[in-house]
mmCIF file of C-alpha atoms in Angstrom:
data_model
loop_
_atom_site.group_PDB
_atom_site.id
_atom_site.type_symbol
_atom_site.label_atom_id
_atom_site.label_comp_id
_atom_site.label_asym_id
_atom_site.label_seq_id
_atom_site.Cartn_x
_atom_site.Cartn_y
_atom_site.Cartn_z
ATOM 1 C CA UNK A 13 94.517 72.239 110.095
ATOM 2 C CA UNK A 14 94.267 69.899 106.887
ATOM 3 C CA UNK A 15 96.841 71.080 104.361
ATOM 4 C CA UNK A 16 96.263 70.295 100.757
ATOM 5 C CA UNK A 17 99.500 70.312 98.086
ATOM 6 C CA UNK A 18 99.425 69.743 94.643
ATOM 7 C CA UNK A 19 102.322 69.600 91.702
ATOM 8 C CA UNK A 20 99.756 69.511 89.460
ATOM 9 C CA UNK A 21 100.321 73.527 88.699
ATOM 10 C CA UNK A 22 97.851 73.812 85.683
ATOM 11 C CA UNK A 23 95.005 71.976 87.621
ATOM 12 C CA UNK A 24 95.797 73.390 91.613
ATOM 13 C CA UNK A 25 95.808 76.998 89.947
ATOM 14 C CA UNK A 26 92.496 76.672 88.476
ATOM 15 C CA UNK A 27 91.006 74.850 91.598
ATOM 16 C CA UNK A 28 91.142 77.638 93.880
ATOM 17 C CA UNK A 29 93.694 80.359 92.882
ATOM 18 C CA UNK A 30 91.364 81.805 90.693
ATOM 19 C CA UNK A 31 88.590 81.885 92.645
ATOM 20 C CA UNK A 32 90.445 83.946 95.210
ATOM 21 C CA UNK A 33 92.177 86.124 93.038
ATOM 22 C CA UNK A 34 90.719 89.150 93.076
ATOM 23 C CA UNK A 35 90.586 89.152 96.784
ATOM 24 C CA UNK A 36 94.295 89.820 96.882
ATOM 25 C CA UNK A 37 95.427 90.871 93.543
ATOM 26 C CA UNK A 38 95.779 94.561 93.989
ATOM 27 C CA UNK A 39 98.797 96.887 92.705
ATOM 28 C CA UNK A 40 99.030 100.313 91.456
ATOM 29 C CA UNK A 41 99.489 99.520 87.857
ATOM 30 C CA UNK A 42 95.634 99.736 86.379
ATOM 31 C CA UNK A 43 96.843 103.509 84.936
ATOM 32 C CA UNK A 44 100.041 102.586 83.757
ATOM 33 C CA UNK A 45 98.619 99.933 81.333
ATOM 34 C CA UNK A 46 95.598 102.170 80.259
ATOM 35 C CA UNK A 47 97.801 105.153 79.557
ATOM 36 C CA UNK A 48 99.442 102.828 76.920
ATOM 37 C CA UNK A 49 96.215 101.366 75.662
ATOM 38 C CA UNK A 50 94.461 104.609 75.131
ATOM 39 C CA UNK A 51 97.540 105.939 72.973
ATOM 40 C CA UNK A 52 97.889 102.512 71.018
ATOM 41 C CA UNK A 53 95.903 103.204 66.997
ATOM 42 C CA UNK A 54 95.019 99.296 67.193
ATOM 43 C CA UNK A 55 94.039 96.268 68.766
ATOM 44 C CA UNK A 56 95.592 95.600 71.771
ATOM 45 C CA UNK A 57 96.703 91.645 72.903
ATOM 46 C CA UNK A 58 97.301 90.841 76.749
ATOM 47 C CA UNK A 59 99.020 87.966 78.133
ATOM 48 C CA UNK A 60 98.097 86.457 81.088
ATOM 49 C CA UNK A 61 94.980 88.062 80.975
ATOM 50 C CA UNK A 62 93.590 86.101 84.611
ATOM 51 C CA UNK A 63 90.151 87.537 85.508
ATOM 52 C CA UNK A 64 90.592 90.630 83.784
ATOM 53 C CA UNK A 65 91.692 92.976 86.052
ATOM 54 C CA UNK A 66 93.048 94.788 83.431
ATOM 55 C CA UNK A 67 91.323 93.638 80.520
ATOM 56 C CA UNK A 68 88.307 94.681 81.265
ATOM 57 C CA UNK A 69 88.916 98.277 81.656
ATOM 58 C CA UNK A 70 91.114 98.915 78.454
ATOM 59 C CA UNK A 71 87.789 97.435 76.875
ATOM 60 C CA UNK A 72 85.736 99.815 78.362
ATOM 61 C CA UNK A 73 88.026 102.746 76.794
ATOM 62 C CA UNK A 74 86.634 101.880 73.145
ATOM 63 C CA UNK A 75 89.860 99.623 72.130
ATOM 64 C CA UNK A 76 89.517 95.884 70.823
ATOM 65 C CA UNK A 77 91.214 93.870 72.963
ATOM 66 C CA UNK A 78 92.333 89.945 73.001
ATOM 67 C CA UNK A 79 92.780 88.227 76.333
ATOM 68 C CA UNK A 80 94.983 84.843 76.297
ATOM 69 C CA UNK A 81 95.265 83.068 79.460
ATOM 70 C CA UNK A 82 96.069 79.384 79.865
ATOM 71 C CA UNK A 83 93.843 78.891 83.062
ATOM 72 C CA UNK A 84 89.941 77.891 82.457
ATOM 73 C CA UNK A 85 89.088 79.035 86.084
ATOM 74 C CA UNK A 86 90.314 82.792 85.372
ATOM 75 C CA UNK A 87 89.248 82.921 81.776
ATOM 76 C CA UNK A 88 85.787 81.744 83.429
ATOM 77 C CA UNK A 89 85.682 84.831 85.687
ATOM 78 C CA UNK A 90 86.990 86.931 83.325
ATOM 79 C CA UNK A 91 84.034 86.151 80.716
ATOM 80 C CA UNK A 92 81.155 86.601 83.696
ATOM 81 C CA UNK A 93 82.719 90.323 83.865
ATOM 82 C CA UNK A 94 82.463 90.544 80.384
ATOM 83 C CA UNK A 95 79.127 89.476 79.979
ATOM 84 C CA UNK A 96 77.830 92.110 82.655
ATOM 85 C CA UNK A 97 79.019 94.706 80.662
ATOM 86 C CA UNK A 98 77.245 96.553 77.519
ATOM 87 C CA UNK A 99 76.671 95.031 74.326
ATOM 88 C CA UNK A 100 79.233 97.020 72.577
ATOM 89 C CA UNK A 101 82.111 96.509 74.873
ATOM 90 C CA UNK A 102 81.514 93.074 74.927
ATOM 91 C CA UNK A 103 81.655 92.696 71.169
ATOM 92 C CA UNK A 104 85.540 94.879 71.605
ATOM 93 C CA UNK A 105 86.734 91.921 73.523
ATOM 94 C CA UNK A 106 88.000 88.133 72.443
ATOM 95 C CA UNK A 107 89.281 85.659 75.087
ATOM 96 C CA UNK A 108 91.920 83.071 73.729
ATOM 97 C CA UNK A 109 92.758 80.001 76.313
ATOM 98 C CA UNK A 110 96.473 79.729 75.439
ATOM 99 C CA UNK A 111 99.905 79.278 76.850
ATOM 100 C CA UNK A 112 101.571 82.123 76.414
ATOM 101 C CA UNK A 113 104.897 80.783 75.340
ATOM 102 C CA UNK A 114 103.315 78.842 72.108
ATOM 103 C CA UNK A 115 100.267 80.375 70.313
ATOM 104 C CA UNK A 116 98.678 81.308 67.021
ATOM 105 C CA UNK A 117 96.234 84.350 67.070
ATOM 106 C CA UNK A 118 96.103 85.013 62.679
ATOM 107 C CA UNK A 119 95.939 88.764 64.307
ATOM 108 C CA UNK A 120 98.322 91.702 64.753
ATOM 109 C CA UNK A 121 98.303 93.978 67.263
ATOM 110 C CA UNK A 122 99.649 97.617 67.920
ATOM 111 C CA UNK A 123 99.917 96.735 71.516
ATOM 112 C CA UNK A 124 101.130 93.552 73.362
ATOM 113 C CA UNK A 125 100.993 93.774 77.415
ATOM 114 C CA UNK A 126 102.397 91.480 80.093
ATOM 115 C CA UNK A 127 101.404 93.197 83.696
ATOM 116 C CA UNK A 128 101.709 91.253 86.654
ATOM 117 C CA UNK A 129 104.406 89.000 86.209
ATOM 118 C CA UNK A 130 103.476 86.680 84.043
ATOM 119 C CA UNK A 131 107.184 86.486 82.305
ATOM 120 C CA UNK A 132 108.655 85.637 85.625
ATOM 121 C CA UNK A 133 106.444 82.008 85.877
ATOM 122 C CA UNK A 134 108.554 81.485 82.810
ATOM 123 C CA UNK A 135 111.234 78.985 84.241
ATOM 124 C CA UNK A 136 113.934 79.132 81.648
ATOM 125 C CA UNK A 137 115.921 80.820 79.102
ATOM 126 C CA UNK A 138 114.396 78.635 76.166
ATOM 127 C CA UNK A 139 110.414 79.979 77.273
ATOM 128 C CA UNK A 140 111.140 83.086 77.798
ATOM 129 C CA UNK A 141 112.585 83.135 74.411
ATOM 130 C CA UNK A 142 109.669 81.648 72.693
ATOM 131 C CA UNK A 143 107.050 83.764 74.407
ATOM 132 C CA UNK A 144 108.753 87.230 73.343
ATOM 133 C CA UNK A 145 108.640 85.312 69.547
ATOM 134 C CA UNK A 146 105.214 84.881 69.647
ATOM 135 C CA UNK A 147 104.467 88.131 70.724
ATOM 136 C CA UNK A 148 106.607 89.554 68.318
ATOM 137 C CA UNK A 149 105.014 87.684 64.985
ATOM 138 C CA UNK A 150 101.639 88.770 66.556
ATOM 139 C CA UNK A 151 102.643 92.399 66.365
ATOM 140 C CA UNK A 152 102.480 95.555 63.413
ATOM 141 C CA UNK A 153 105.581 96.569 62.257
ATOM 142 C CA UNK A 154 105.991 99.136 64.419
ATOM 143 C CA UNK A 155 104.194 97.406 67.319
ATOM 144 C CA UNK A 156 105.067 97.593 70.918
ATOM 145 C CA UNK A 157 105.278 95.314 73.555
ATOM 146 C CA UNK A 158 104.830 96.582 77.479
ATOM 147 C CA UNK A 159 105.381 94.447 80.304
ATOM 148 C CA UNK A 160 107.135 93.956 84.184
ATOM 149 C CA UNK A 161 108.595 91.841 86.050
ATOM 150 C CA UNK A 162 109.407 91.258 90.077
ATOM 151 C CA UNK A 163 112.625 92.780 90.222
ATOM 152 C CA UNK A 164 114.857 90.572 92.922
ATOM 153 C CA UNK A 165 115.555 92.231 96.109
ATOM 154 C CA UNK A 166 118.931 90.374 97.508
ATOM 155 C CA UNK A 167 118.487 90.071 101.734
ATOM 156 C CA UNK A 168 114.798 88.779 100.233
ATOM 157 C CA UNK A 169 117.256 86.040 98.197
ATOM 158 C CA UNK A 170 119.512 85.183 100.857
ATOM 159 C CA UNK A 171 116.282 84.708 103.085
ATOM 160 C CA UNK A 172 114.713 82.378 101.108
ATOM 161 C CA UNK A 173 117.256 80.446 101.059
ATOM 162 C CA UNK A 174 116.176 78.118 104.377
ATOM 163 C CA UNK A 175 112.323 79.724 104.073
ATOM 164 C CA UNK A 176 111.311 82.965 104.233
ATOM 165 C CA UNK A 177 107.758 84.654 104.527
ATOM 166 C CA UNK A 178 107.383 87.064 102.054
ATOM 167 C CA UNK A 179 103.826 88.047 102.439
ATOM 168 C CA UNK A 180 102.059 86.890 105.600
ATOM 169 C CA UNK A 181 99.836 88.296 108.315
ATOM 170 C CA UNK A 182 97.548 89.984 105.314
ATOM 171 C CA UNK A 183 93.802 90.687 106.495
ATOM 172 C CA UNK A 184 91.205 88.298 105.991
ATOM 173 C CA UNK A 185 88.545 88.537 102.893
ATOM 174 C CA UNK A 186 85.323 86.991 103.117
ATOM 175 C CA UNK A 187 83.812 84.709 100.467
ATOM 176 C CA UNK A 188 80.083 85.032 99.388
ATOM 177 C CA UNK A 189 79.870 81.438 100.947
ATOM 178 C CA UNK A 190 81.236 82.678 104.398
ATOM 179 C CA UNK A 191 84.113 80.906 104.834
ATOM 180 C CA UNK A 192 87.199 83.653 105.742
ATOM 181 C CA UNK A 193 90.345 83.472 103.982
ATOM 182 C CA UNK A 194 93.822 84.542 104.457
ATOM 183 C CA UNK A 195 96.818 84.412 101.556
ATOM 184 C CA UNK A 196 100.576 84.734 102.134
ATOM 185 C CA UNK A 197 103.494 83.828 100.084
ATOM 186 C CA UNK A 198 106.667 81.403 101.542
ATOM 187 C CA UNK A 199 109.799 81.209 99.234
ATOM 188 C CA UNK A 200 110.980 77.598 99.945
ATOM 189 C CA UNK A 201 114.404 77.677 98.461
ATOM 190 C CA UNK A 202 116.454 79.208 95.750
ATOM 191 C CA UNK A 203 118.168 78.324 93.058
ATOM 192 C CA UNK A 204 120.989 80.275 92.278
ATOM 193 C CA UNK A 205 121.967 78.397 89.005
ATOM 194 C CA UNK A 206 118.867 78.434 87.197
ATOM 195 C CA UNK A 207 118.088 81.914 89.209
ATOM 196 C CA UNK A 208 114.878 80.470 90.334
ATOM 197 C CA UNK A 209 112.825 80.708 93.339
ATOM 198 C CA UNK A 210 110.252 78.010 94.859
ATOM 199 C CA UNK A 211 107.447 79.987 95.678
ATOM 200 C CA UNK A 212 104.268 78.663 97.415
ATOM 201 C CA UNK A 213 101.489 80.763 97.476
ATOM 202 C CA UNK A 214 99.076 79.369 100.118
ATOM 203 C CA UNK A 215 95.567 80.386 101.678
ATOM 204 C CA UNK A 216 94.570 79.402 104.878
ATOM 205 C CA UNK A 217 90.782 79.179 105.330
ATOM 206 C CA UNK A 218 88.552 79.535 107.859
ATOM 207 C CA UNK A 219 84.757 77.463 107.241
ATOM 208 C CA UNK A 220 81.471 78.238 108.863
ATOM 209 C CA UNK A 221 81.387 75.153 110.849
ATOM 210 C CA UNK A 222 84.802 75.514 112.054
ATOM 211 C CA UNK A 223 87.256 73.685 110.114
ATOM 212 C CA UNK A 224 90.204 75.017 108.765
ATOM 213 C CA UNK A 225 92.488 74.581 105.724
ATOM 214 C CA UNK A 226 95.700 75.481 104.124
ATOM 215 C CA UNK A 227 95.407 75.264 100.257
ATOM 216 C CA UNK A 228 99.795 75.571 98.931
ATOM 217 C CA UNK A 229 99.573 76.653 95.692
ATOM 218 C CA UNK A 230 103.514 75.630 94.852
ATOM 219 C CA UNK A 231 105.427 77.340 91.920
ATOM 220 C CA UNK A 232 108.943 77.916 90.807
ATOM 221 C CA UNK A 233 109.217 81.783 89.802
ATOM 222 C CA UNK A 234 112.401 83.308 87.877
ATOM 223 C CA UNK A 235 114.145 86.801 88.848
ATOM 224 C CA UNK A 236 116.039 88.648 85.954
ATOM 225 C CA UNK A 237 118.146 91.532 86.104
ATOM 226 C CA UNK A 238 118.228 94.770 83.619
ATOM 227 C CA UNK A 239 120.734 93.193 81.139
ATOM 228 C CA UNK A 240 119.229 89.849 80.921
ATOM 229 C CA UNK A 241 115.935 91.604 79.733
ATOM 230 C CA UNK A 242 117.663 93.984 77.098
ATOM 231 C CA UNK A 243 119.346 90.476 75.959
ATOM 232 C CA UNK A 244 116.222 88.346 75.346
ATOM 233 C CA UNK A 245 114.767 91.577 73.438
ATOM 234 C CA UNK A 246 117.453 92.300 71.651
ATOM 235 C CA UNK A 247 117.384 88.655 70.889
ATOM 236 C CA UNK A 248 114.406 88.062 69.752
ATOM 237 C CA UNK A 249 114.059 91.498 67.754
ATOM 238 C CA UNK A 250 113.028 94.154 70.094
ATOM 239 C CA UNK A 251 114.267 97.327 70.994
ATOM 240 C CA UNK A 252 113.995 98.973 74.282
ATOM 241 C CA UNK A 253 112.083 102.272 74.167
ATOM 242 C CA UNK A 254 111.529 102.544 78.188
ATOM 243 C CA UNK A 255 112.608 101.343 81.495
ATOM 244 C CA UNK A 256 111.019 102.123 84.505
ATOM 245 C CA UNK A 257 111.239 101.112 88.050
ATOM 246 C CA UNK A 258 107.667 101.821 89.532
ATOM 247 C CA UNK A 259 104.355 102.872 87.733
ATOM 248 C CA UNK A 260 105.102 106.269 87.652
ATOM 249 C CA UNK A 261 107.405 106.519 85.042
ATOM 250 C CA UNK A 262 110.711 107.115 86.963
ATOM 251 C CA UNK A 263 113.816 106.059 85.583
ATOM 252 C CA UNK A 264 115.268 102.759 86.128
ATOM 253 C CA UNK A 265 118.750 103.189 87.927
ATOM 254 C CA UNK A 266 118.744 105.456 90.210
ATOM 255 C CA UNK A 267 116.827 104.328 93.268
ATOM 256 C CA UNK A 268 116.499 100.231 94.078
ATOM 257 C CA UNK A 269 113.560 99.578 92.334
ATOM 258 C CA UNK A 270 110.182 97.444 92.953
ATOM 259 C CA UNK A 271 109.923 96.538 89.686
ATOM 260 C CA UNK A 272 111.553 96.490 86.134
ATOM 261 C CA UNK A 273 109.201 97.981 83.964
ATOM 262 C CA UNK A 274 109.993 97.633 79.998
ATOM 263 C CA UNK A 275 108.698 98.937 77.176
ATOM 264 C CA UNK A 276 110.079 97.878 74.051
ATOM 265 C CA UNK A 277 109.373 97.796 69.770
ATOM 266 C CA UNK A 278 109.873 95.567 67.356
ATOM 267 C CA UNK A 279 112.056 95.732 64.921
#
């Protein structure tokens, strides 16, 4: 099998993670997000956007919505979705290509979301930091901000320590092209210090003539814990108005959760 690996993050991502994305991207948080957006008396900004997974159906509920996304390949898919849909919708909805950690909008929003994780690729105290600034001088006075993040499990942590599969074995999707494609996720290490793990997402792919391929998509991902996130809010003037550990709404702290949902408002 040829293997392909790339440090180039920015470039690899666009080359093929984007293109496969929606394959694999599937979580029970569409209604979550939507329930906030339909509440929300404003525009609406969303980091990370990708292909629009979410974007795209907040702008179907009437709301104006801005999508800011650093990657050309996902903004790219994200716009052919747009431009299927009606003339009106379309005209709700502005795509920004942007790094979420440093960008100027001249907006201001009622809503700010973050689904999916994007906070974790953050890989230090000093982005995370800037990012939550941003959002907040792109937000009303009374704005909110709503986002998760992959809350670490510990045997996962120890595990990854010498290589651990966290996703593997997942079913094949076809491309329109015919070549069959499997994803998985492999934490190569951790860092305790910088409480970091290096994560390679990879796809192993099957062609019509029968050669095969493993694209490694590698990327460092951070893990926080429910005082770390109240800190960088409180820090950069937020105030936490939720937490939740699933979609559902239930209460962070009782049960080990599979995510730490947050929603917070500026202050």
């Amino acid at each position: 099998m040829t293997e392909q690996r790339s440090e180039r993050r920015a470039e690899l991502y666009d080359w093929f993670s984007s293109e496969f994305y929606d394959h694999h991207a599937i979580r029970d948080d569409l209604d979550f997000y939507l329930s906030y957006a339909v509440n929300t008396p404003g525009s609406i900004l969303e980091l990370g956007c990708g292909t629009g997974r979410i974007l795209v159906p907040i702008a179907g509920t009437g709301k104006r919505i801005t999508g800011l996304d650093r990657s050309d390949g996902m903004l790219k898919i994200c716009q052919g979705k747009i431009d299927r849909l009606q003339a009106e919708v379309r005209g709700r909805v502005r795509l920004v290509r942007a790094d979420i950690r440093r960008f100027d909008l001249h907006e201001k929003f009622s809503l700010a979301l973050i689904p999916f994780g994007p906070f974790n690729c953050l890989p230090d105290t000093g982005d995370q930091i800037s990012c939550l600034n941003c959002v907040r001088e792109h937000l009303d006075d009374d704005g909110s901000l709503v986002f998760d993040v992959w809350y670490p499990k510990h045997e996962e942590l120890r595990m990854s320590e010498h290589g651990y599969h966290v996703v593997k074995d997942q079913p094949h999707f076809e491309m329109p092209d015919g070549r069959r494609v499997q994803w998985g996720i492999f934490n190569a290490s951790v860092d305790y210090n910088r409480q970091l793990i290096h994560e390679e997402m990879y796809y192993d792919i099957d062609y019509p003539g029968g050669r095969k391929e493993r694209l490694i998509y590698p990327s460092p991902v951070s893990y926080f814990y429910r005082y770390e996130i109240e800190h960088l809010l409180a820090r950069t003037g937020f105030r936490i108005a939720g937490l939740y550990r699933d979609f559902h709404k239930n209460e962070f702290g009782d049960q080990y959760p599979s995510e730490l949902i947050v929603e917070a408002v500026r202050q």
